[in-house]
CSV table of C-alpha atoms and ligand atoms in Angstrom, one decimal:
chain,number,residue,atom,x,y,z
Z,1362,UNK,CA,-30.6,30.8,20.3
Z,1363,UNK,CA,-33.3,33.2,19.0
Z,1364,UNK,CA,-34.8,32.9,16.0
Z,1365,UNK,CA,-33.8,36.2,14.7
Z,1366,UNK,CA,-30.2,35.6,15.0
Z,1367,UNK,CA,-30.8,32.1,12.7
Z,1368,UNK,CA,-32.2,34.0,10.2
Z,1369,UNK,CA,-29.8,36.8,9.8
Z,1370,UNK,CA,-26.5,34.5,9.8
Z,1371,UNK,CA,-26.4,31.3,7.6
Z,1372,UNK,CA,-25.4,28.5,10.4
Z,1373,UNK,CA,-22.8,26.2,9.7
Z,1374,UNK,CA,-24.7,22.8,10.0
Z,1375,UNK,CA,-23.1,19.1,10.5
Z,1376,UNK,CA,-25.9,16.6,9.0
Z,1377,UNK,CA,-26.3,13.1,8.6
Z,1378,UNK,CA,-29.5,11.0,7.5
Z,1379,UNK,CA,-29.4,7.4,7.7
Z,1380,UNK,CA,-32.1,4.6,8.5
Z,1381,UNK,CA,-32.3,3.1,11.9
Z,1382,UNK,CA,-31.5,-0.4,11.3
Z,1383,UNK,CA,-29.6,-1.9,8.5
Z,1384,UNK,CA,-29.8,-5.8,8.0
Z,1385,UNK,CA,-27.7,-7.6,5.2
Z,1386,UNK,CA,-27.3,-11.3,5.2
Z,1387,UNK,CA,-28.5,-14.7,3.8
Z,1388,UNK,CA,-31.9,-14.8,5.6
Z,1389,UNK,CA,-31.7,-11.7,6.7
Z,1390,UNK,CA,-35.7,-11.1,5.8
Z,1391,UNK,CA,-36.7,-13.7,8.3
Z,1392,UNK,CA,-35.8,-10.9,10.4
Z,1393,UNK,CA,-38.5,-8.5,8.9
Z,1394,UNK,CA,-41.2,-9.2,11.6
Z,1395,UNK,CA,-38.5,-9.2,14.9
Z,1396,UNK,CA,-37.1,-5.9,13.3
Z,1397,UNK,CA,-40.9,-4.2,12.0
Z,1398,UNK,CA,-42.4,-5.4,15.8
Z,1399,UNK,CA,-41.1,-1.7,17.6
Z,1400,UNK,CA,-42.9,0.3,14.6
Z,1401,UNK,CA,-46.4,-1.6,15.3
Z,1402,UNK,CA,-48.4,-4.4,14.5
Z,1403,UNK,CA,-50.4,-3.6,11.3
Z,1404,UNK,CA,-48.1,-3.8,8.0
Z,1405,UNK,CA,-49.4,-2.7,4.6
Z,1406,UNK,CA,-47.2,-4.9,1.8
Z,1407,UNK,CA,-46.6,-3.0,-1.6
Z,1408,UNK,CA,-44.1,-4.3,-4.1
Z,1409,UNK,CA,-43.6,-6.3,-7.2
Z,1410,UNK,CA,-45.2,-9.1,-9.0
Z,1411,UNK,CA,-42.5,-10.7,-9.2
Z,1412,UNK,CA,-40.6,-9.4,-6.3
Z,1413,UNK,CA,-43.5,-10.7,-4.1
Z,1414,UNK,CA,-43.9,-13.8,-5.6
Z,1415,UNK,CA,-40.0,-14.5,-4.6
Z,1416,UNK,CA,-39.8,-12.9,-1.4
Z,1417,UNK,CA,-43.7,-12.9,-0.5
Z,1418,UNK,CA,-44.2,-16.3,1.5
Z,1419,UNK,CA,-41.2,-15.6,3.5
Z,1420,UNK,CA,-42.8,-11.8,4.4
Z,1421,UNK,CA,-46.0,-13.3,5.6
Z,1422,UNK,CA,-44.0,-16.2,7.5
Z,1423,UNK,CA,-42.0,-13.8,9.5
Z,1424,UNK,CA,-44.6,-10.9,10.3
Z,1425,UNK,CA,-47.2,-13.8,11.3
Z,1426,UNK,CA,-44.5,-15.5,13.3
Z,1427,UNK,CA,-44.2,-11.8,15.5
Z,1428,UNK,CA,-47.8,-11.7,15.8
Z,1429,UNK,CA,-48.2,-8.3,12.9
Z,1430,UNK,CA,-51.3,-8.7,11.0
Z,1431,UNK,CA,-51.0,-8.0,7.3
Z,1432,UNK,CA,-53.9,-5.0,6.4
Z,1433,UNK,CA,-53.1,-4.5,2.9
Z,1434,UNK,CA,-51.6,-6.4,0.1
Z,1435,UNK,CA,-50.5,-4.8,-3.4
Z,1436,UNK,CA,-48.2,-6.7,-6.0
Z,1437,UNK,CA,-49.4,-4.5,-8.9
Z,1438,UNK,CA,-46.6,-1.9,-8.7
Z,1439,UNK,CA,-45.1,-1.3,-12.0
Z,1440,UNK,CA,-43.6,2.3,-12.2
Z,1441,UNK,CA,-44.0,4.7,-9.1
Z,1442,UNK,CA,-46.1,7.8,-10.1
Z,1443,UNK,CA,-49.0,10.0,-8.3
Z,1444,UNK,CA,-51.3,7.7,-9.7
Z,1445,UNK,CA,-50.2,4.9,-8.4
Z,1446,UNK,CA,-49.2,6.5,-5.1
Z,1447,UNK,CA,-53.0,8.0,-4.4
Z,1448,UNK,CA,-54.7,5.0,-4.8
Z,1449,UNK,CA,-52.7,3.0,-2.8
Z,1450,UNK,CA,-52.9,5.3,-0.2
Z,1451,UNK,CA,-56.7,5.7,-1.1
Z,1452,UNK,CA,-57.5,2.0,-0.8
Z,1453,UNK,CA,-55.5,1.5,2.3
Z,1454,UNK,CA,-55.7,4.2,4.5
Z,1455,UNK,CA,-59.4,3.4,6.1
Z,1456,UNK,CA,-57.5,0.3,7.4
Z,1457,UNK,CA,-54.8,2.5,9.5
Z,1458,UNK,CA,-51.5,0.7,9.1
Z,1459,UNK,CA,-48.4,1.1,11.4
Z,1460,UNK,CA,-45.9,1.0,8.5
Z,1461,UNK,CA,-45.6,0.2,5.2
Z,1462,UNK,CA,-43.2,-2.7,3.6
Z,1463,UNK,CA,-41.9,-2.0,0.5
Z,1464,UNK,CA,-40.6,-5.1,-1.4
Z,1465,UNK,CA,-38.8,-4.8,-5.1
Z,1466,UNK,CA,-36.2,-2.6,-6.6
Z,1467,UNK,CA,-36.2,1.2,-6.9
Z,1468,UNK,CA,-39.6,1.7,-8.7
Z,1469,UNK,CA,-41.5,-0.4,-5.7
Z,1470,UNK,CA,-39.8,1.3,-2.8
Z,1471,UNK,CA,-40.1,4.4,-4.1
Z,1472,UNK,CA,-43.3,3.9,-4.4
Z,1473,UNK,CA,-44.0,2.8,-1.0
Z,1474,UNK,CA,-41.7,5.5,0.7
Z,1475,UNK,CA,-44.2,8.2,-1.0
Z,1476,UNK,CA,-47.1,6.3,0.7
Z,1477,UNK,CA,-46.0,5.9,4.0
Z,1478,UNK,CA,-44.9,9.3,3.9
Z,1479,UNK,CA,-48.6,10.5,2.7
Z,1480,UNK,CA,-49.5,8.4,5.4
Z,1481,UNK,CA,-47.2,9.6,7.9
Z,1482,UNK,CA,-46.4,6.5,9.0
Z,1483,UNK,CA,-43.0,4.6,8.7
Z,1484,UNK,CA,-41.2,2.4,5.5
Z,1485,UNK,CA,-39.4,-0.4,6.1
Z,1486,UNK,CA,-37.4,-1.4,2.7
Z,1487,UNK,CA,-36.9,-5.2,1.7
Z,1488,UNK,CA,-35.0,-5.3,-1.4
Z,1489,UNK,CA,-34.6,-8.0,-4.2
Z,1490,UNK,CA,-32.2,-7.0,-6.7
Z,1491,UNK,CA,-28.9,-5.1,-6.6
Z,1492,UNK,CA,-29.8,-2.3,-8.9
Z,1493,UNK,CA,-30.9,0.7,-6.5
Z,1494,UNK,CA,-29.6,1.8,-3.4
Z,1495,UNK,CA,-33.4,3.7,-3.2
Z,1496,UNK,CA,-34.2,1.0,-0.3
Z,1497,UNK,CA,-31.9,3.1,2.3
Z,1498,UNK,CA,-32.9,6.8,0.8
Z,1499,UNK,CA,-35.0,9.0,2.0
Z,1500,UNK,CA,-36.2,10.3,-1.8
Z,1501,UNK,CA,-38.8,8.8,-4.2
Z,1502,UNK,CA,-37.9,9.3,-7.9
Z,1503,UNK,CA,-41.8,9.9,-9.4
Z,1504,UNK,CA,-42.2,9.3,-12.9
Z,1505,UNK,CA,-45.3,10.1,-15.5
Z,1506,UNK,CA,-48.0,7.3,-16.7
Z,1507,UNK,CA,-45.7,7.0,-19.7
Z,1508,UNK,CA,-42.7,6.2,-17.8
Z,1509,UNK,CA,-40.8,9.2,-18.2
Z,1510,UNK,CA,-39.1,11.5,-14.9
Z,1511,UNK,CA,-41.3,14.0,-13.6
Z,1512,UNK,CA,-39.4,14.8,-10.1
Z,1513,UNK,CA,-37.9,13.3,-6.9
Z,1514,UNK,CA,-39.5,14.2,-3.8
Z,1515,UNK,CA,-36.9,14.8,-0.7
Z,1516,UNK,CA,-38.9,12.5,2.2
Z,1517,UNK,CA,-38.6,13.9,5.3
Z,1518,UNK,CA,-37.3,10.8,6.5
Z,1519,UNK,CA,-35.3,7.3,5.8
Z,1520,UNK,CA,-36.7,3.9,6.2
Z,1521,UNK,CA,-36.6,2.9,9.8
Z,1522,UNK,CA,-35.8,-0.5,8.7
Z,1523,UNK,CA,-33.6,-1.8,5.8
Z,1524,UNK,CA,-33.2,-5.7,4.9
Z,1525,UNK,CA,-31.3,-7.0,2.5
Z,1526,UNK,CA,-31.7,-10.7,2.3
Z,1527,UNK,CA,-28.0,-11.4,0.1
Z,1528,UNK,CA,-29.6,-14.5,-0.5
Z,1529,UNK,CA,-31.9,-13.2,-2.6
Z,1530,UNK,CA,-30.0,-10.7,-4.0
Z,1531,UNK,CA,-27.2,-13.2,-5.4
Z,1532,UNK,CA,-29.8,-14.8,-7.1
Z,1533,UNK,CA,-31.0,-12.2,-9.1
Z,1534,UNK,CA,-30.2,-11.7,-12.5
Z,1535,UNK,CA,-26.5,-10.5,-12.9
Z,1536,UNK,CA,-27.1,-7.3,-14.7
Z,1537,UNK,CA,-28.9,-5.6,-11.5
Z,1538,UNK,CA,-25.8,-5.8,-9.7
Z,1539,UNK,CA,-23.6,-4.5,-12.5
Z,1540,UNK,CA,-26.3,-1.4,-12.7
Z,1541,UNK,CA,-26.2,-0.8,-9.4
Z,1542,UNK,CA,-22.4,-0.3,-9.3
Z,1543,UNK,CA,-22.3,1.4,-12.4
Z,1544,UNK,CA,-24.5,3.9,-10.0
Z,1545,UNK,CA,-22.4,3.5,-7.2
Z,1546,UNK,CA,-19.3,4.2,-8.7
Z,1547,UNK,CA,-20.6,8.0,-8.9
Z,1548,UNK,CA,-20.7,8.7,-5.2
Z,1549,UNK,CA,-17.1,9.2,-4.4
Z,1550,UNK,CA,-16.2,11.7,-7.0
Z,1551,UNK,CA,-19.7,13.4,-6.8
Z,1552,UNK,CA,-19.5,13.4,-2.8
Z,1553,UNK,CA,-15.5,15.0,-3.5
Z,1554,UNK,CA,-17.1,17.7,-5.9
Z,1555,UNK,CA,-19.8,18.5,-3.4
Z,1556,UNK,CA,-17.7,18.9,-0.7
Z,1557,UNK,CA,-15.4,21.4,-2.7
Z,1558,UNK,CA,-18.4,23.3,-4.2
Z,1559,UNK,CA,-19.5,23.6,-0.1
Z,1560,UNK,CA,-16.1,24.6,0.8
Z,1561,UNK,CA,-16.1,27.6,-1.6
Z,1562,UNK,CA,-19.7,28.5,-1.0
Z,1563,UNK,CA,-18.9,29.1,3.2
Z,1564,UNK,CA,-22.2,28.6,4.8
Z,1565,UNK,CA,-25.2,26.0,4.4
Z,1566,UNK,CA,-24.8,22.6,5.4
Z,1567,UNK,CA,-21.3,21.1,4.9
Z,1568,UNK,CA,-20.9,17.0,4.5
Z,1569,UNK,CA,-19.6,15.4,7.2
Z,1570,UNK,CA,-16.5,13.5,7.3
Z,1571,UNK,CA,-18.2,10.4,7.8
Z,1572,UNK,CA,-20.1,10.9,4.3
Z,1573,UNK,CA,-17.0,10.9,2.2
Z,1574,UNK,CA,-15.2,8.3,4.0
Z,1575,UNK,CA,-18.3,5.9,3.1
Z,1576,UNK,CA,-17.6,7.4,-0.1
Z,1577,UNK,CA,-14.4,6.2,-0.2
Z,1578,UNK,CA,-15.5,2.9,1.6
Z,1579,UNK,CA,-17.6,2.2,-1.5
Z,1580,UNK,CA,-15.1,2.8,-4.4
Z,1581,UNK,CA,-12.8,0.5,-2.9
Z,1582,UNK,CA,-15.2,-2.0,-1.9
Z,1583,UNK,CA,-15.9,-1.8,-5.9
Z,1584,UNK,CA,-12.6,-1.8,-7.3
Z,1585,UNK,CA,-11.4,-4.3,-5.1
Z,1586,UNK,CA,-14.7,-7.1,-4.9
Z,1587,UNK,CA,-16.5,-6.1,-8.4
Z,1588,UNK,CA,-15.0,-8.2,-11.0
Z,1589,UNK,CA,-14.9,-11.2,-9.2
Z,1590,UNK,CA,-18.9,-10.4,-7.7
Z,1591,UNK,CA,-19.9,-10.1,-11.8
Z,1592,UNK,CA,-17.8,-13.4,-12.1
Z,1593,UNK,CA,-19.8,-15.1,-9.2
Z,1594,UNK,CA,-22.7,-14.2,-9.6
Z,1595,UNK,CA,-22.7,-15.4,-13.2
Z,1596,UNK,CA,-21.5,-18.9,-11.7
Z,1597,UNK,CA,-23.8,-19.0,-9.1
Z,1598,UNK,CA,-21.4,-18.6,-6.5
Z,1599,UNK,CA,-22.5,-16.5,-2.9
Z,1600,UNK,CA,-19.2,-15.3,-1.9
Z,1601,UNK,CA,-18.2,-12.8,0.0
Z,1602,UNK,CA,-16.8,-10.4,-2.1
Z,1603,UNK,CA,-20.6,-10.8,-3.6
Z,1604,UNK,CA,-21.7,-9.4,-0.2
Z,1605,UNK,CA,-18.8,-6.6,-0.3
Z,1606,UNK,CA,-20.5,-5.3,-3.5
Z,1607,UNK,CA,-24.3,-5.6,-2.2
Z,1608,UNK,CA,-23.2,-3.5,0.9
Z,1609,UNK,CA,-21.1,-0.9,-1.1
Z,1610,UNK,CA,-24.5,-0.1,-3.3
Z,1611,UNK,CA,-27.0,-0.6,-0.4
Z,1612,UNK,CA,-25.5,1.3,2.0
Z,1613,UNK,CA,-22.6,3.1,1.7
Z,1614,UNK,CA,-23.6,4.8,-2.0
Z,1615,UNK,CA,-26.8,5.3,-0.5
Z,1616,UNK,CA,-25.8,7.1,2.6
Z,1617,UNK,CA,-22.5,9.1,0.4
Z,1618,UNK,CA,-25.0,10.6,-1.6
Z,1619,UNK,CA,-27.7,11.9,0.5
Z,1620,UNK,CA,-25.4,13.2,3.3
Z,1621,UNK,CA,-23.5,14.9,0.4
Z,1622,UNK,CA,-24.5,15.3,-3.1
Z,1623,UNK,CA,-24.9,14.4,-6.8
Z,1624,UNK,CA,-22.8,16.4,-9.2
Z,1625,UNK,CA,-21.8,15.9,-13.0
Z,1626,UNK,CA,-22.3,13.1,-13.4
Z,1627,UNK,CA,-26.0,12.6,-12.5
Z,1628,UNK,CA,-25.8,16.1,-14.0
Z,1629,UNK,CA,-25.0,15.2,-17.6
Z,1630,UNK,CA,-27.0,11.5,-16.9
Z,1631,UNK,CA,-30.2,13.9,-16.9
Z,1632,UNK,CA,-29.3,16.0,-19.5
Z,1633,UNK,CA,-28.4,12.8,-21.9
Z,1634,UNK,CA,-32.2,10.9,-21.4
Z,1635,UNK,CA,-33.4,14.4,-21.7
Z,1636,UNK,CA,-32.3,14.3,-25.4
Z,1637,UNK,CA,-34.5,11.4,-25.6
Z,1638,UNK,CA,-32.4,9.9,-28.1
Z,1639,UNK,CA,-30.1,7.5,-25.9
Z,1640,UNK,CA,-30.7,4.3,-24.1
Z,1641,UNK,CA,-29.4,2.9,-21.5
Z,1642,UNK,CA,-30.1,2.3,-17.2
Z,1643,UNK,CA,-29.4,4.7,-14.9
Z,1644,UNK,CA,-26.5,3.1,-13.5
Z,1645,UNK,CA,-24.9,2.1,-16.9
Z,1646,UNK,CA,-25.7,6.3,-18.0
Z,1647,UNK,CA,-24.3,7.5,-14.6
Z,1648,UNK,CA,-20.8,5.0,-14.9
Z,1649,UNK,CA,-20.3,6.8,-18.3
Z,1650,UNK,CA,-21.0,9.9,-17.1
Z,1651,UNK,CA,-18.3,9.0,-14.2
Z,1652,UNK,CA,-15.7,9.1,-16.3
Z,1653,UNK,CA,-16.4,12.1,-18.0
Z,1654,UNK,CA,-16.7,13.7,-14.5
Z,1655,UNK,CA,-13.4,12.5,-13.8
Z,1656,UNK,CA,-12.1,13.9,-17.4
Z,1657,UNK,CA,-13.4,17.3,-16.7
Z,1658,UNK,CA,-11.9,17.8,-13.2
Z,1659,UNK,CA,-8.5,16.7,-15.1
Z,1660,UNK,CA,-8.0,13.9,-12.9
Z,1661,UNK,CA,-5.0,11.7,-13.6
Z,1662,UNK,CA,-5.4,9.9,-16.7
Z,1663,UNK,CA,-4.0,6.7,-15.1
Z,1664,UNK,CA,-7.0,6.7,-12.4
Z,1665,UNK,CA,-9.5,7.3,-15.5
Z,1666,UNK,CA,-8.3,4.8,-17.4
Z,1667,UNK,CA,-8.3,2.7,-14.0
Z,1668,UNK,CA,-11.9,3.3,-13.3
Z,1669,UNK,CA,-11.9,2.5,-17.5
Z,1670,UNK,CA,-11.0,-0.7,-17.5
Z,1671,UNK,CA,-13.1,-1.8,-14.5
Z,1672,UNK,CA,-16.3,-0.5,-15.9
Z,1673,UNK,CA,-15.4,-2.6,-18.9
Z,1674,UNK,CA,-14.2,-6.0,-17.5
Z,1675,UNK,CA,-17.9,-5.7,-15.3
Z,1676,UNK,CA,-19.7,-5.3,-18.3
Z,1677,UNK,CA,-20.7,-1.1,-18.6
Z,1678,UNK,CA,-20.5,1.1,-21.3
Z,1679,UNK,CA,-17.5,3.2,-21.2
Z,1680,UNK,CA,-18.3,5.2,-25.3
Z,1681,UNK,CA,-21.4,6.9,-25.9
Z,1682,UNK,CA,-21.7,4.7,-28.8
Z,1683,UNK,CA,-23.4,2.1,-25.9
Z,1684,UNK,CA,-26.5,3.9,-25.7
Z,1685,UNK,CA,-27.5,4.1,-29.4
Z,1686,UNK,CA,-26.9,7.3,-31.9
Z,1687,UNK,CA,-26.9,10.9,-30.6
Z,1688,UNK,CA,-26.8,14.0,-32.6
Z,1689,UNK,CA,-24.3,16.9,-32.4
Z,1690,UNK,CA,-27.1,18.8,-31.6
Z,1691,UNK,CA,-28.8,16.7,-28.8
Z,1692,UNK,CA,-25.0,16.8,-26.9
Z,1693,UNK,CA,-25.0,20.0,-26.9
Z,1694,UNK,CA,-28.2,20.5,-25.7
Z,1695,UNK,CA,-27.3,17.8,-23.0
Z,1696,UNK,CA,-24.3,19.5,-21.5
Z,1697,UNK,CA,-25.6,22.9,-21.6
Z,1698,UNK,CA,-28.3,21.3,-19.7
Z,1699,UNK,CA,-25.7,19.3,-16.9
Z,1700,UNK,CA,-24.0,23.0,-17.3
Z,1701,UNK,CA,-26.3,25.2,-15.1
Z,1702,UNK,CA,-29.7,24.1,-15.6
Z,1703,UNK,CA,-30.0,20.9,-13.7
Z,1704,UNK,CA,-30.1,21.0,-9.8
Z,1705,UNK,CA,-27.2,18.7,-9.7
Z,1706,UNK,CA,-24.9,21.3,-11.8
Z,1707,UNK,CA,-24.5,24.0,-8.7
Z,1708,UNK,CA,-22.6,20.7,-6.3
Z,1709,UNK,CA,-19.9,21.6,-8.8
Z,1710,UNK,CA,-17.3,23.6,-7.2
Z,1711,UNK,CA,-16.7,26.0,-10.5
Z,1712,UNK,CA,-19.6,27.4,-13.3
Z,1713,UNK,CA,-19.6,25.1,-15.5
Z,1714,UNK,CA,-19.1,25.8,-19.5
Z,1715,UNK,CA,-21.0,23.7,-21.7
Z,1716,UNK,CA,-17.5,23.2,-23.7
Z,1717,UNK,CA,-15.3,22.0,-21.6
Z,1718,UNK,CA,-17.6,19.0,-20.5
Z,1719,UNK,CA,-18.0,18.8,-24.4
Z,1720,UNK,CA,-14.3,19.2,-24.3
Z,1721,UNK,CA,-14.2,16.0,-21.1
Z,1722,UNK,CA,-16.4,14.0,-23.3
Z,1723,UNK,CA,-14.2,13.9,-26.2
Z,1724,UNK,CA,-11.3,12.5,-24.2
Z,1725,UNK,CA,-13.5,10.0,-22.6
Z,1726,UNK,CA,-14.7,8.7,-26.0
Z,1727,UNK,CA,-10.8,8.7,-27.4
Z,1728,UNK,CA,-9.9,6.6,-24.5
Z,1729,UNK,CA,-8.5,10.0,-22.4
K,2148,ZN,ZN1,-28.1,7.6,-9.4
């Protein structure tokens, strides 16, 4: 096909990202060095204090074990940003690794996703808590020196390699888990919106069907295995519907989101911390901001108040109340932002009006 004809017609494109190789399991990560061995021999380590300190012996065990030589070592990372990012990739790069193992939750593998890809060299994810799915995206969420979001930068590519030891996981503290589902419970109605908003706009890239059925995959994997993973967990049981949930967030949210696309609800999430005058985690913002989604496309109030009564019997906020005191003025200000300004607003099939996801709110907060 020339290259003219591309340019003057807007192709119809099929797409879908995903990682090479996704492991879940209990001692999955003693895996790490059979699975890293095809990407090279020379692994640079970033992650956690604390993340490290949990998961580090069993790292060095397994990359030794599969003869790869460990070149760098950092278990400094606190929040990702350029800073951190540049001089990692300063104080590594003279000793040329093959690939880069990111070990933590969403701040340290962001973090090392941004370095292997200054390095142009592969990230392989190794996550310890349940709160992200960042470990299988190919996107690193940058924030300033004070902790506050600057941008996400779209990586060119996913991690080759994913582990997830569930092990591990179900050990961590219970609230990760019930953040990252509080996240994950946006992908199926944002991934619905997206493909709408795509339908109307004819052209561009359009999600696959595989996209929204892992969409789908994950809601029900939620509504059917949450409540009794939050109940586990908290009794330090491993079952499997503990391993149902870990999948739904790690992969199938993951790959629902980037092979379609966030809407309102991450919409409105950015325009609430803009106010600066709520708090909350990103998954307990974006489960909130789920229901108001589903309030403002008039979904049936029995499937809101479904979704509801989940979020509250797991433990998230389902009234703005949660997140601290917010002025009239600061919710306006958010929803004209999740109106039009933020990227995430245009996956919505219809121009949005700052009122009627005031209007959506409303219900949400007098039960629908
Ligand atoms: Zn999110």
């Amino acid at each position: 096909m020339e290259l003219s004809y591309l340019m003057l017609t807007a192709p119809t494109f099929r797409k879908m990202v995903t990682p090479s190789l996704y492991l879940q399991g209990k001692g999955a990560i003693y895996y790490l060095g059979q699975k890293a061995l095809p990407f090279g021999d020379k692994a640079l380590v970033v992650g956690e204090a604390i993340a490290l300190s949990v998961a580090g012996e069993r790292i060095k065990k397994s990359l030794s074990s599969n003869g790869i030589e460990i070149v760098g070592w950092d278990d400094t990372l606190k929040d990702c940003t350029h800073g951190t990012i540049n001089r990692i990739v300063e104080t590594h790069k003279h000793a040329k690794p093959h690939f880069v193992i990111g070990v933590g939750g969403g701040r340290a593998v962001d973090t090392a996703k941004a370095v292997a890809w200054k390095l142009k060299i592969p990230e392989i994810s190794v996550g310890t808590q349940c709160a992200t799915n960042a470990d299988t995206s190919a996107e690193s969420v940058v924030h300033t020196e004070d902790h506050r979001y600057l941008e996400s930068i779209m990586l060119p590519r996913n991690p080759v390699v994913v582990i997830e030891d569930t092990e591990i996981l179900a050990k961590a503290p219970v609230k990760y888990i019930i953040r990252g589902m509080g996240d994950a419970l946006s992908a199926k109605f944002e991934a619905e919106a997206y493909a709408k908003a795509m339908q109307k706009k004819k052209g561009g890239t359009v999600p696959t069907s595989a996209a929204l059925a892992l969409g789908d995959a994950c809601y029900k994997a939620l509504m059917e295995h949450g409540v009794k993973a939050v109940t586990d967990i908290k009794n330090g049981i491993h079952s499997s519907d503990v391993d149902d949930v870990i999948e739904a967030v790690k992969l199938a949210s993951a790959l629902t989101f980037e092979n379609t696309g966030c809407a309102l609800a991450h919409a409105l999430h950015n325009g609430l911390t803009k106010t600066g005058q709520i708090a909350g985690e990103h998954g307990e913002i974006v489960a909130y901001c789920t229901l108001v989604q589903m309030a403002y496309e008039k979904r049936p109030v029995d499937e809101i108040r479904h979704v509801e009564a989940w979020c509250a019997k797991i433990g998230l906020p389902t009234r703005l109340r949660y997140f601290g005191e917010i002025s009239k003025a600061a919710l306006r200000q958010a929803v004209e932002h999740a109106a039009d300004k933020d990227e995430d607003s245009k996956n919505m099939p219809d121009k949005m009006k700052p009122a009627d996801i005031l209007e959506a709110i409303n219900r949400v907060e007098r039960g629908i």
